[in-house]
Amino acid sequence: MGSPNPVQPKTRIALLPERVRDQIAAGEVIERPASAVKELVENAIDAGAAHVAIDLEEGGTKLLRVTDDGSGMSREDLELAFVAHATSKLFDVSDLEHIASLGFRGEALASMGAIARCSLYSRERAAEIGWRIVDEGGAIGEPVEAGGPIGTIVEVRDVFYNVPARRRFLRRASAELARCLDGIQRIALSRDGVGFVATHDGRRLFDVDAEMNLRARVRRTFGTEIAETLVEVEARCGDLVLSGFVAPPRLARSDSSRQMWFLNSRPVRDKVLLRALKEGYRGRLFEGRQPVAFLRLSMDPARVDVNVHPTKSEVRFRDERGMFGFLVEALRRAVARTDMATPGAKLVDCAIAREEIASGGGEPILFPAPRSFEPRSRPQPEAAPPPAVVREVPGSAPISGRLLQIARTYIVCEVAGGFEIVDQHALHERVTFESLLADLRASRIEVQRLLVPELLELSPAEVELLAERAAALAKIGIEVERFGPKTLAIRGLPARLQRPRTEAIVRDTIAVLEAARTGDRDPAAEDVLEEVLHRAACRSSVMAGDVLSEAEMRSLLERGADLESDQTCVHGRPTRVRFTLADLERAFHRR
Ligand code: ADP
Ligand code: MG
């Protein structure tokens, strides 16, 4: 043996003092003010409240108060409310098999009591009077009589006042507030029938009325533009019911703050669900972008385990595979129905705004406040849902108007009700990819054999990776062969690829295979063929900087019109911008 083991100091095992144990456990449930807000609002909903008010001070670090008009609690209930593992929602371990309430672990109030100064007031519906009890750092008082409304008010002051190690991890009040608000909005979107009002330092931040449906809630939370472009998702398979909305790919963002899944009315951040959504948007999103979607999934509670994590935002499904396929299929169909055209109106509006600023007229442009502080600008009428977006220019219209090529890059094309400017390269990429995909699904990809095989120097591991999967790759027309320990011979490529860049295609294929490796399991080429085609289409599309004849332009546009969607390239960039006559009238101040 080499060096001797370092000498371990001799220690004796001892149980942690109860207070310390409670604080450690509490830290798992209450990480920051936002977790306390979430737990309290969930309790209000479990109590059947129709109205929930959340008041915060200093981002929730100084005070957070949740008031509800739910069932309330008796004096006896209050005595147990702050006691760990005391719950009214679970009696037996078998109840864990079908949890319908949001809470069930009996840990939230106890955790808050352990790390803050808490006060709990409650009055049952039939009771003449209410009761109040306090818990300061784990010291639980006696209930005392207190006057007040029916329902419950929980106040949590000075979060982590007695746990300095945790308190140091709290951020600025504005950052804590943003998290609280995000949590409140997610819960507010999770169920209809409950109204919410949130204030910060006495200012109203957010509210939704109990009567609002999901679309109205989205509009109130994120504004009209998103709400009006949403396409409804509606699918059912046995007891699985998916509903909600997806937004057009062009509204995708760099963060996932507008991507929400609700499982049996519980906001969750589950990897399987997020992956299904990403898959539903596959090929339509700009790299790294996160789609906007609000989705509700309901199923028999026995099919899902929510008791995986103290915060309950992670879950585990029993039949994950079957569910995944169902979700992807339903989402793909809905995404395909979104309005994928990039409206030129936006560009016109920008131009007009610039003009108005230059001339000193119009409204001044204000820099937007951080999202969390943005007051609701104007009350939006919450009446009927907006009409479905009217596609003025259906994608399948025959290409009959005159065509004009500009800068060897763009095609201007007259269409019913206006005109479009098409990026010829982006459209060609989409057309190539979709044709390859159709060929693959019909197993009839045509191969263009190279007269002289192209030789490529790679690492031995890379040669191995591809050579072993040669049979699968041949299905998509990529024919490779080991030529030496560090040399790969490329003998053929899909015939549809024009001017393919062989080396780039091979290197992309390696990258895709490596990304598909999970743990120690070798990637199966079958699983990544579509992805490889996707990359190959980008590595070969012509028509950037090519002069096109009118016939060539027309043929490209017609092939695009035959696709399910030709509005974005495979990277999710728009292939075309559409101007309507109304846009032009606006730009020229004709109306
Ligand atoms: P859990 O929600 O997991 O049961 P909590 O610690 O959050 O645990 O709450 C403990 C118990 O206190 C609940 O089971 C419920 O009976 C009661 N309770 C908490 N908040 C409320 C409320 N707002 N209205 C009525 N009862 C409540
Ligand atoms: Mg609870």
Coordinates of C-alpha atoms and ligand atoms in Angstrom, one line a residue:
M1 CA 0.0 0.0 0.0
G2 CA 1.1 3.6 -0.5
S3 CA 0.7 6.3 2.0
P4 CA -0.8 5.5 5.4
N5 CA -4.4 6.5 6.1
P6 CA -4.6 10.0 7.6
V7 CA -5.3 9.8 11.3
Q8 CA -9.0 10.4 12.0
P9 CA -9.7 12.5 15.1
K10 CA -11.6 10.2 17.5
T11 CA -15.1 11.4 17.9
R12 CA -18.1 10.0 19.6
I13 CA -21.5 9.8 17.9
A14 CA -24.1 11.9 19.6
L15 CA -27.7 12.7 18.7
L16 CA -28.2 16.3 17.6
P17 CA -30.2 18.4 20.0
E18 CA -33.9 18.5 19.0
R19 CA -33.9 22.2 18.1
V20 CA -31.0 21.7 15.6
R21 CA -32.7 18.6 14.1
D22 CA -35.9 20.6 13.6
Q23 CA -34.1 23.4 12.0
I24 CA -32.2 21.2 9.6
A25 CA -35.5 19.4 8.6
A26 CA -37.2 22.8 8.3
G27 CA -34.6 24.0 5.9
E28 CA -35.6 21.3 3.4
V29 CA -39.2 22.4 3.3
I30 CA -38.6 26.2 3.7
E31 CA -35.6 27.2 1.6
R32 CA -36.7 30.9 1.3
P33 CA -39.7 33.1 1.7
A34 CA -41.1 31.8 -1.6
S35 CA -41.3 28.3 -0.2
A36 CA -43.3 29.5 2.8
V37 CA -45.7 31.5 0.6
K38 CA -46.2 28.4 -1.6
E39 CA -47.0 26.1 1.4
L40 CA -49.4 28.6 3.0
V41 CA -51.3 29.2 -0.2
E42 CA -51.5 25.5 -0.7
N43 CA -52.9 25.1 2.8
A44 CA -55.5 27.8 2.0
I45 CA -56.6 25.9 -1.2
D46 CA -56.7 22.6 0.7
A47 CA -59.0 24.3 3.1
G48 CA -61.4 25.1 0.3
A49 CA -60.8 28.8 0.1
A50 CA -62.3 30.9 -2.7
H51 CA -60.2 34.0 -2.0
V52 CA -56.6 34.1 -0.9
A53 CA -54.7 37.3 -0.1
I54 CA -50.9 37.3 0.2
D55 CA -49.2 40.3 1.7
L56 CA -45.5 40.6 1.7
E57 CA -43.0 43.0 3.2
E58 CA -39.4 43.3 2.1
G59 CA -39.6 40.5 -0.3
G60 CA -41.3 38.3 2.3
T61 CA -38.2 38.3 4.6
K62 CA -39.7 40.7 7.1
L63 CA -43.3 39.6 6.8
L64 CA -45.4 37.3 4.8
R65 CA -49.1 36.9 5.6
V66 CA -51.7 34.6 3.9
T67 CA -55.4 35.2 4.6
D68 CA -58.0 32.8 3.4
D69 CA -61.8 32.3 3.6
G70 CA -61.5 28.5 3.9
S71 CA -62.8 26.0 6.4
G72 CA -60.8 27.4 9.4
M73 CA -59.6 25.4 12.4
S74 CA -60.9 24.7 15.9
R75 CA -59.0 25.3 19.1
E76 CA -57.9 21.7 19.2
D77 CA -56.6 21.9 15.6
L78 CA -54.6 24.9 16.4
E79 CA -52.9 23.1 19.2
L80 CA -51.5 20.6 16.7
A81 CA -51.1 22.8 13.7
F82 CA -47.4 23.7 14.5
V83 CA -46.5 20.2 15.7
A84 CA -44.3 18.3 13.2
H85 CA -46.1 15.5 11.2
A86 CA -49.5 16.6 12.3
T87 CA -51.8 16.7 9.4
S88 CA -55.5 16.3 8.7
K89 CA -54.9 15.1 5.2
L90 CA -53.4 11.6 5.6
F91 CA -54.3 8.9 8.1
D92 CA -52.5 5.8 6.9
V93 CA -49.6 4.9 4.7
S94 CA -52.0 3.5 2.1
D95 CA -53.4 7.1 1.7
L96 CA -50.0 7.9 0.1
E97 CA -51.2 5.9 -2.9
H98 CA -53.8 8.4 -3.9
I99 CA -53.1 11.9 -2.6
A100 CA -55.5 14.5 -3.8
S101 CA -54.6 17.4 -1.5
L102 CA -51.7 19.7 -2.1
G103 CA -50.3 19.1 1.4
F104 CA -50.0 15.8 3.3
R105 CA -46.7 15.7 5.1
G106 CA -47.7 17.9 8.1
E107 CA -44.3 19.6 7.9
A108 CA -44.9 23.1 6.6
L109 CA -46.3 25.0 9.6
A110 CA -43.9 23.1 11.9
S111 CA -41.0 24.1 9.7
M112 CA -42.0 27.8 9.6
G113 CA -42.4 27.8 13.4
A114 CA -38.9 26.4 13.7
I115 CA -37.3 29.2 11.7
A116 CA -39.4 32.3 12.1
R117 CA -41.9 34.1 14.4
C118 CA -45.3 32.8 13.4
S119 CA -48.8 33.6 14.4
L120 CA -51.8 31.6 13.3
Y121 CA -55.4 32.9 13.6
S122 CA -58.3 30.8 12.6
R123 CA -62.1 30.6 12.9
E124 CA -64.3 27.8 11.8
R125 CA -67.4 28.6 9.8
A126 CA -69.9 27.6 12.5
A127 CA -67.8 29.1 15.4
E128 CA -68.7 32.3 17.2
I129 CA -65.1 33.3 17.8
G130 CA -61.6 32.6 16.5
W131 CA -58.4 31.5 18.1
R132 CA -54.8 32.6 17.9
I133 CA -51.6 30.6 18.6
V134 CA -48.0 31.6 18.1
D135 CA -44.8 29.7 17.5
E136 CA -41.5 31.5 17.7
G137 CA -38.5 29.4 16.8
G138 CA -40.2 26.2 17.9
A139 CA -41.7 27.6 21.2
I140 CA -45.4 26.9 20.7
G141 CA -47.8 28.9 22.8
E142 CA -51.3 28.2 24.1
P143 CA -54.3 29.1 21.9
V144 CA -56.0 32.3 23.0
E145 CA -59.4 33.6 21.9
A146 CA -59.4 36.2 19.2
G147 CA -62.0 38.1 17.2
G148 CA -61.8 38.1 13.4
P149 CA -63.3 36.8 10.2
I150 CA -64.1 33.2 9.2
G151 CA -61.1 31.5 7.7
T152 CA -57.4 31.6 8.5
I153 CA -54.6 34.1 8.7
V154 CA -51.0 33.0 9.0
E155 CA -48.3 35.5 9.6
V156 CA -44.6 34.6 9.3
R157 CA -42.1 37.2 10.4
D158 CA -38.3 37.4 10.2
V159 CA -37.7 34.2 8.3
F160 CA -34.4 32.5 9.5
Y161 CA -34.0 35.1 12.3
N162 CA -32.6 32.2 14.4
V163 CA -30.6 30.4 11.7
P164 CA -27.9 32.9 10.6
A165 CA -26.3 30.3 8.2
R166 CA -29.5 30.2 6.2
R167 CA -30.3 33.9 6.5
R168 CA -27.0 34.7 4.8
F169 CA -28.3 32.9 1.7
L170 CA -31.3 35.2 1.3
R171 CA -31.0 37.5 -1.6
R172 CA -32.0 41.1 -2.1
A173 CA -35.7 41.8 -1.2
S174 CA -36.4 42.3 -4.9
A175 CA -35.0 38.9 -5.8
E176 CA -36.9 37.1 -3.0
L177 CA -40.0 39.0 -4.1
A178 CA -39.7 37.9 -7.7
R179 CA -39.6 34.3 -6.5
C180 CA -42.6 34.7 -4.3
L181 CA -44.5 36.2 -7.1
D182 CA -43.5 33.5 -9.6
G183 CA -44.8 30.9 -7.1
I184 CA -48.0 32.8 -6.5
Q185 CA -48.7 33.2 -10.2
R186 CA -48.0 29.5 -10.9
I187 CA -50.6 28.5 -8.2
A188 CA -53.0 31.1 -9.5
L189 CA -52.8 29.6 -13.0
S190 CA -53.2 26.1 -11.6
R191 CA -56.8 26.3 -10.7
D192 CA -59.9 28.1 -11.6
G193 CA -62.5 29.0 -9.0
V194 CA -60.0 30.6 -6.6
G195 CA -59.2 34.3 -6.6
F196 CA -55.8 35.7 -5.5
V197 CA -54.6 39.1 -4.5
A198 CA -50.9 39.8 -3.7
T199 CA -49.4 43.0 -2.3
H200 CA -45.9 44.1 -1.5
D201 CA -45.2 46.8 1.0
G202 CA -48.8 47.8 0.6
R203 CA -48.8 48.0 -3.2
R204 CA -50.9 45.6 -5.2
L205 CA -48.8 43.4 -7.4
F206 CA -51.0 40.9 -8.9
D207 CA -54.6 39.7 -8.8
V208 CA -57.0 37.3 -10.5
D209 CA -60.7 36.9 -9.9
A210 CA -62.1 33.6 -8.8
E211 CA -64.3 33.4 -11.9
M212 CA -61.4 33.7 -14.4
N213 CA -60.6 30.8 -16.7
L214 CA -57.1 29.8 -17.7
R215 CA -56.9 32.1 -20.7
A216 CA -58.1 35.0 -18.7
R217 CA -55.6 34.2 -16.0
V218 CA -52.8 34.0 -18.5
R219 CA -53.9 37.4 -20.0
R220 CA -53.9 39.0 -16.5
T221 CA -50.5 37.6 -15.7
F222 CA -48.6 37.9 -18.9
G223 CA -50.5 40.3 -21.1
T224 CA -52.7 40.3 -24.1
E225 CA -50.1 39.3 -26.8
I226 CA -49.5 35.9 -25.3
A227 CA -53.1 35.3 -24.3
E228 CA -54.4 36.0 -27.8
T229 CA -52.0 33.8 -29.7
L230 CA -52.5 30.7 -27.5
V231 CA -53.8 27.6 -29.1
E232 CA -55.9 25.2 -27.1
V233 CA -54.7 21.7 -26.3
E234 CA -57.3 19.1 -25.6
A235 CA -56.5 15.4 -25.5
R236 CA -57.7 12.4 -23.5
C237 CA -56.5 8.8 -23.2
G238 CA -58.2 6.7 -20.6
D239 CA -58.0 8.6 -17.3
L240 CA -55.2 10.9 -18.7
V241 CA -56.6 14.3 -19.6
L242 CA -54.4 17.0 -21.1
S243 CA -55.7 20.5 -21.5
G244 CA -54.4 24.1 -21.6
F245 CA -52.6 26.2 -24.2
V246 CA -49.4 26.4 -26.3
A247 CA -48.1 29.6 -27.7
P248 CA -46.5 30.0 -31.2
P249 CA -42.8 29.2 -31.3
R250 CA -41.9 32.8 -32.0
L251 CA -42.9 33.7 -28.5
A252 CA -40.3 31.3 -27.0
R253 CA -38.0 32.9 -24.5
S254 CA -34.5 32.3 -23.1
D255 CA -35.9 31.3 -19.7
S256 CA -38.7 28.9 -18.8
S257 CA -40.7 31.4 -16.7
R258 CA -43.7 31.1 -18.9
Q259 CA -43.7 27.3 -19.2
M260 CA -46.0 25.7 -16.7
W261 CA -47.2 22.2 -16.0
F262 CA -50.0 21.5 -13.5
L263 CA -50.4 18.0 -12.5
N264 CA -53.8 17.3 -10.9
S265 CA -53.9 21.1 -10.1
R266 CA -50.4 21.1 -8.6
P267 CA -47.7 23.2 -10.2
V268 CA -44.8 20.8 -10.9
R269 CA -41.4 21.0 -12.5
D270 CA -41.1 17.5 -13.7
K271 CA -38.4 16.4 -16.2
V272 CA -40.6 14.1 -18.1
L273 CA -43.2 16.7 -18.7
L274 CA -40.7 19.3 -19.7
R275 CA -39.1 16.9 -22.1
A276 CA -42.5 16.1 -23.6
L277 CA -43.1 19.8 -24.2
K278 CA -39.7 20.3 -25.8
E279 CA -40.4 17.3 -28.0
G280 CA -43.7 18.8 -29.0
Y281 CA -41.9 21.9 -30.3
R282 CA -39.1 19.9 -31.9
G283 CA -37.8 21.5 -35.1
R284 CA -39.7 24.7 -34.6
L285 CA -37.7 26.4 -31.9
F286 CA -34.6 28.6 -32.2
E287 CA -31.7 26.8 -30.4
G288 CA -31.8 27.3 -26.7
R289 CA -35.3 28.8 -26.6
Q290 CA -37.9 27.7 -24.2
P291 CA -41.5 27.5 -25.4
V292 CA -44.4 29.3 -23.7
A293 CA -47.1 26.9 -22.6
F294 CA -49.6 26.4 -19.8
L295 CA -50.6 22.8 -19.5
R296 CA -52.9 21.0 -17.1
L297 CA -52.6 17.2 -16.9
S298 CA -55.0 15.2 -14.8
M299 CA -54.8 11.5 -14.0
D300 CA -55.8 9.0 -11.4
P301 CA -53.7 10.0 -8.3
A302 CA -52.7 6.4 -7.9
R303 CA -50.6 6.6 -11.1
V304 CA -48.3 9.2 -9.8
D305 CA -46.1 9.5 -6.7
V306 CA -45.9 13.1 -5.4
N307 CA -44.0 12.1 -2.3
V308 CA -40.6 12.2 -3.8
H309 CA -39.3 15.5 -2.5
P310 CA -40.1 17.7 0.5
T311 CA -41.3 20.5 -1.8
K312 CA -43.4 18.1 -3.8
S313 CA -42.6 19.8 -7.1
E314 CA -40.9 16.6 -8.4
V315 CA -43.1 13.6 -9.1
R316 CA -42.7 10.1 -10.4
F317 CA -45.1 8.5 -12.9
R318 CA -46.0 4.9 -13.0
D319 CA -46.4 4.5 -16.7
E320 CA -44.0 7.1 -17.9
R321 CA -43.4 5.8 -21.5
G322 CA -47.0 5.5 -22.5
M323 CA -47.8 8.9 -21.1
F324 CA -44.8 10.5 -22.8
G325 CA -46.0 9.3 -26.3
F326 CA -49.5 10.5 -25.7
L327 CA -48.3 14.0 -24.5
V328 CA -45.9 14.5 -27.4
E329 CA -48.4 13.6 -30.0
A330 CA -51.1 15.9 -28.5
L331 CA -48.6 18.8 -28.1
R332 CA -47.2 18.4 -31.6
R333 CA -50.7 18.6 -33.1
A334 CA -51.4 21.8 -31.1
V335 CA -48.1 23.4 -31.9
A336 CA -48.7 22.8 -35.6
R337 CA -52.0 24.8 -35.3
T338 CA -50.3 27.9 -33.8
D339 CA -49.9 30.9 -36.1
M340 CA -46.3 30.5 -37.1
A341 CA -46.0 33.4 -39.5
T342 CA -43.9 36.2 -38.3
P343 CA -46.1 39.3 -38.5
G344 CA -44.7 42.2 -40.3
A345 CA -47.0 44.4 -38.2
K346 CA -44.4 44.2 -35.4
L347 CA -41.8 45.8 -37.7
V348 CA -44.2 48.4 -38.8
D349 CA -45.1 49.3 -35.3
C350 CA -41.4 49.6 -34.3
A351 CA -40.8 51.9 -37.2
I352 CA -43.8 54.0 -36.3
A353 CA -42.7 54.2 -32.6
R354 CA -39.2 55.3 -33.7
E355 CA -40.7 58.0 -35.8
E356 CA -43.0 59.3 -33.1
I357 CA -40.1 59.6 -30.7
A358 CA -38.0 61.4 -33.2
S359 CA -40.8 63.9 -33.8
G360 CA -41.4 64.3 -30.1
G361 CA -45.0 63.1 -30.5
G362 CA -46.8 60.1 -29.2
E363 CA -46.4 58.5 -25.9
P364 CA -42.9 58.4 -24.3
I365 CA -41.4 54.9 -24.2
L366 CA -40.8 53.9 -20.6
F367 CA -38.2 51.4 -19.7
P368 CA -40.1 48.5 -18.3
A369 CA -39.7 47.9 -14.6
P370 CA -38.5 44.5 -13.6
R371 CA -41.3 42.1 -14.3
S372 CA -42.1 41.5 -10.7
F373 CA -42.8 45.1 -10.0
E374 CA -44.7 45.8 -13.2
P375 CA -48.1 47.1 -12.2
R376 CA -50.9 45.9 -14.3
S377 CA -50.9 48.7 -16.8
R378 CA -54.6 48.9 -17.8
P379 CA -57.4 46.7 -16.7
Q380 CA -58.2 44.2 -19.4
P381 CA -61.7 43.4 -20.1
E382 CA -62.1 39.8 -19.2
A383 CA -65.2 39.1 -21.3
A384 CA -65.4 36.4 -23.9
P385 CA -62.2 34.7 -25.1
P386 CA -60.7 36.5 -28.0
P387 CA -61.5 35.2 -31.5
A388 CA -59.1 32.6 -32.9
V389 CA -56.4 34.1 -34.9
V390 CA -57.6 34.5 -38.5
R391 CA -54.9 33.3 -40.9
E392 CA -55.2 35.9 -43.6
V393 CA -52.7 34.1 -45.7
P394 CA -53.1 30.4 -45.6
G395 CA -49.9 28.5 -46.2
S396 CA -51.4 26.3 -48.8
A397 CA -52.5 29.1 -51.1
P398 CA -51.2 28.6 -54.7
I399 CA -48.2 30.7 -55.5
S400 CA -49.6 32.7 -58.3
G401 CA -48.4 36.3 -57.8
R402 CA -45.3 37.8 -59.2
L403 CA -42.0 37.0 -57.5
L404 CA -39.0 39.2 -57.0
Q405 CA -35.6 38.2 -55.6
I406 CA -33.6 40.7 -53.5
A407 CA -29.9 40.6 -52.6
R408 CA -29.8 36.9 -53.8
T409 CA -31.3 36.1 -50.4
Y410 CA -34.9 37.1 -50.1
I411 CA -38.0 36.4 -52.2
V412 CA -40.8 38.9 -52.2
C413 CA -44.0 37.2 -53.0
E414 CA -47.5 38.6 -53.4
V415 CA -50.1 36.7 -51.4
A416 CA -53.8 37.2 -50.8
G417 CA -54.3 40.2 -48.6
G418 CA -50.6 41.3 -48.6
F419 CA -47.2 40.1 -49.3
E420 CA -44.4 38.0 -47.7
I421 CA -40.7 38.3 -47.7
V422 CA -39.2 34.8 -47.6
D423 CA -35.6 34.0 -46.6
Q424 CA -34.8 31.5 -49.4
H425 CA -32.1 29.7 -47.4
A426 CA -34.2 29.2 -44.3
L427 CA -37.1 27.9 -46.4
H428 CA -34.9 25.6 -48.4
E429 CA -33.5 24.1 -45.2
R430 CA -37.0 23.4 -43.9
V431 CA -38.1 21.8 -47.2
T432 CA -35.0 19.6 -47.3
F433 CA -35.4 18.5 -43.8
E434 CA -39.1 17.7 -44.2
S435 CA -38.5 15.7 -47.4
L436 CA -35.7 13.7 -45.8
L437 CA -37.9 13.0 -42.8
A438 CA -40.8 11.8 -45.1
D439 CA -38.3 9.6 -46.9
L440 CA -37.0 8.2 -43.7
R441 CA -40.5 7.4 -42.4
A442 CA -41.3 5.7 -45.7
S443 CA -37.8 4.0 -45.6
R444 CA -36.9 5.2 -49.0
I445 CA -34.0 7.5 -48.6
E446 CA -32.0 7.7 -51.8
V447 CA -28.2 7.6 -51.6
Q448 CA -25.8 9.5 -53.7
R449 CA -22.6 7.4 -53.8
L450 CA -19.4 9.3 -53.9
L451 CA -17.2 8.5 -56.9
V452 CA -14.2 8.5 -54.7
P453 CA -14.9 7.8 -51.0
E454 CA -14.0 10.8 -48.8
L455 CA -11.5 9.9 -46.1
L456 CA -11.7 11.6 -42.7
E457 CA -9.1 11.6 -39.9
L458 CA -10.9 11.0 -36.6
S459 CA -10.0 9.7 -33.2
P460 CA -10.1 5.8 -32.9
A461 CA -13.1 6.1 -30.5
E462 CA -15.0 8.2 -33.1
V463 CA -14.2 5.8 -35.9
E464 CA -15.5 3.0 -33.7
L465 CA -18.6 4.9 -32.7
L466 CA -19.6 5.4 -36.3
A467 CA -18.4 2.2 -37.8
E468 CA -20.4 0.2 -35.3
R469 CA -23.5 2.0 -36.2
A470 CA -23.0 1.9 -40.0
A471 CA -26.0 -0.2 -40.6
A472 CA -28.4 2.2 -38.8
L473 CA -26.8 5.3 -40.5
A474 CA -27.2 3.6 -43.9
K475 CA -31.0 3.9 -43.3
I476 CA -30.7 7.6 -43.6
G477 CA -28.3 7.4 -46.5
I478 CA -25.1 8.1 -44.6
E479 CA -22.8 5.3 -45.7
V480 CA -19.6 5.0 -43.7
E481 CA -16.9 2.4 -43.2
R482 CA -13.8 1.9 -41.1
F483 CA -10.8 2.6 -43.3
G484 CA -8.1 2.4 -40.7
P485 CA -7.8 2.8 -36.9
K486 CA -8.1 6.6 -37.3
T487 CA -9.6 6.9 -40.7
L488 CA -13.3 6.8 -41.7
A489 CA -14.4 6.4 -45.3
I490 CA -17.6 8.2 -46.3
R491 CA -19.0 6.4 -49.3
G492 CA -22.4 8.0 -49.7
L493 CA -24.8 10.7 -48.5
P494 CA -28.5 11.3 -48.9
A495 CA -29.2 12.3 -52.5
R496 CA -31.5 15.1 -51.5
L497 CA -28.6 17.0 -49.9
Q498 CA -27.3 19.6 -52.3
R499 CA -23.6 20.5 -52.0
P500 CA -23.3 18.6 -48.7
R501 CA -20.4 19.5 -46.4
T502 CA -19.3 15.9 -45.7
E503 CA -16.9 16.6 -42.8
A504 CA -19.4 18.8 -41.0
I505 CA -22.1 16.2 -41.4
V506 CA -19.9 13.5 -39.9
R507 CA -18.8 15.6 -37.0
D508 CA -22.4 16.5 -36.3
T509 CA -23.4 12.9 -36.3
I510 CA -20.7 12.1 -33.7
A511 CA -21.9 15.0 -31.6
V512 CA -25.5 13.9 -31.7
L513 CA -24.6 10.3 -30.8
E514 CA -22.5 11.5 -27.9
A515 CA -25.2 13.7 -26.6
A516 CA -27.5 10.7 -26.7
R517 CA -25.3 8.6 -24.4
T518 CA -27.0 8.2 -21.1
G519 CA -24.7 7.2 -18.3
D520 CA -22.8 4.1 -19.4
R521 CA -25.4 3.1 -21.9
D522 CA -24.2 3.3 -25.5
P523 CA -26.3 5.6 -27.7
A524 CA -28.5 3.7 -30.2
A525 CA -28.3 5.2 -33.6
E526 CA -32.0 4.4 -34.3
D527 CA -33.0 7.0 -31.7
V528 CA -31.1 9.8 -33.2
L529 CA -31.6 9.4 -36.9
E530 CA -34.1 12.3 -37.1
E531 CA -31.7 14.6 -35.3
V532 CA -28.9 13.6 -37.6
L533 CA -31.0 14.5 -40.6
H534 CA -32.0 17.7 -39.0
R535 CA -28.3 18.7 -38.8
A536 CA -27.5 17.4 -42.2
A537 CA -30.2 19.6 -43.7
C538 CA -28.5 22.6 -42.2
R539 CA -25.1 21.5 -43.5
S540 CA -26.2 21.3 -47.1
S541 CA -28.8 23.8 -48.0
V542 CA -28.0 25.8 -51.0
M543 CA -29.6 29.0 -51.9
A544 CA -27.8 31.4 -49.6
G545 CA -26.5 33.9 -52.1
D546 CA -27.8 32.0 -55.2
V547 CA -29.4 33.8 -58.0
L548 CA -32.8 32.0 -58.6
S549 CA -34.9 32.1 -61.7
E550 CA -38.6 32.8 -61.2
A551 CA -39.4 29.1 -61.8
E552 CA -36.9 28.1 -59.1
M553 CA -38.4 30.5 -56.7
R554 CA -41.9 29.3 -57.5
S555 CA -40.9 25.7 -57.1
L556 CA -39.3 26.4 -53.7
L557 CA -42.4 28.2 -52.4
E558 CA -44.7 25.5 -53.6
R559 CA -42.7 22.8 -51.9
G560 CA -42.9 24.9 -48.8
A561 CA -46.7 25.3 -49.1
D562 CA -47.1 21.5 -49.3
L563 CA -45.6 21.1 -45.8
E564 CA -47.5 21.0 -42.6
S565 CA -45.5 24.1 -41.6
D566 CA -43.1 26.2 -43.7
Q567 CA -43.0 29.1 -41.4
T568 CA -39.7 28.4 -39.6
C569 CA -36.4 26.9 -40.6
V570 CA -35.3 23.8 -38.7
H571 CA -33.6 26.1 -36.1
G572 CA -36.8 27.8 -35.4
R573 CA -35.9 31.1 -37.2
P574 CA -38.7 32.5 -39.3
T575 CA -38.6 31.6 -43.0
R576 CA -40.9 34.5 -43.8
V577 CA -42.3 37.8 -42.6
R578 CA -45.8 38.6 -43.6
F579 CA -47.2 42.1 -44.3
T580 CA -50.9 42.6 -44.6
L581 CA -52.5 45.5 -46.5
A582 CA -53.5 46.8 -43.0
D583 CA -49.8 47.0 -42.0
L584 CA -49.1 49.0 -45.1
E585 CA -52.0 51.4 -44.4
R586 CA -50.7 51.9 -40.9
A587 CA -47.1 52.5 -42.1
F588 CA -48.3 55.1 -44.6
H589 CA -50.7 56.7 -42.1
R590 CA -53.6 56.0 -44.3
R591 CA -55.6 55.1 -41.2
Ligands
ADP1 P1 -50.1 19.6 5.6 O1 -50.6 20.6 4.7 O2 -49.1 18.7 4.9 O3 -51.2 18.8 6.3 P2 -49.2 21.8 7.2 O4 -48.1 21.9 8.2 O5 -49.1 22.7 6.0 O6 -49.3 20.3 6.8 O7 -50.6 22.0 7.9 C1 -50.9 21.2 9.1 C2 -52.4 21.1 9.2 O8 -53.0 22.4 9.6 C3 -53.2 20.8 7.9 O9 -53.3 19.4 7.7 C4 -54.5 21.4 8.1 O10 -55.4 20.6 8.9 C5 -54.2 22.6 9.0 N1 -54.2 23.9 8.3 C6 -53.1 24.5 7.9 N2 -53.4 25.7 7.2 C7 -54.7 25.7 7.1 C8 -55.6 26.7 6.6 N3 -55.2 27.8 5.9 N4 -57.0 26.4 6.8 C9 -57.4 25.3 7.5 N5 -56.5 24.4 8.0 C10 -55.2 24.6 7.9
MG2 MG -49.5 22.2 4.0

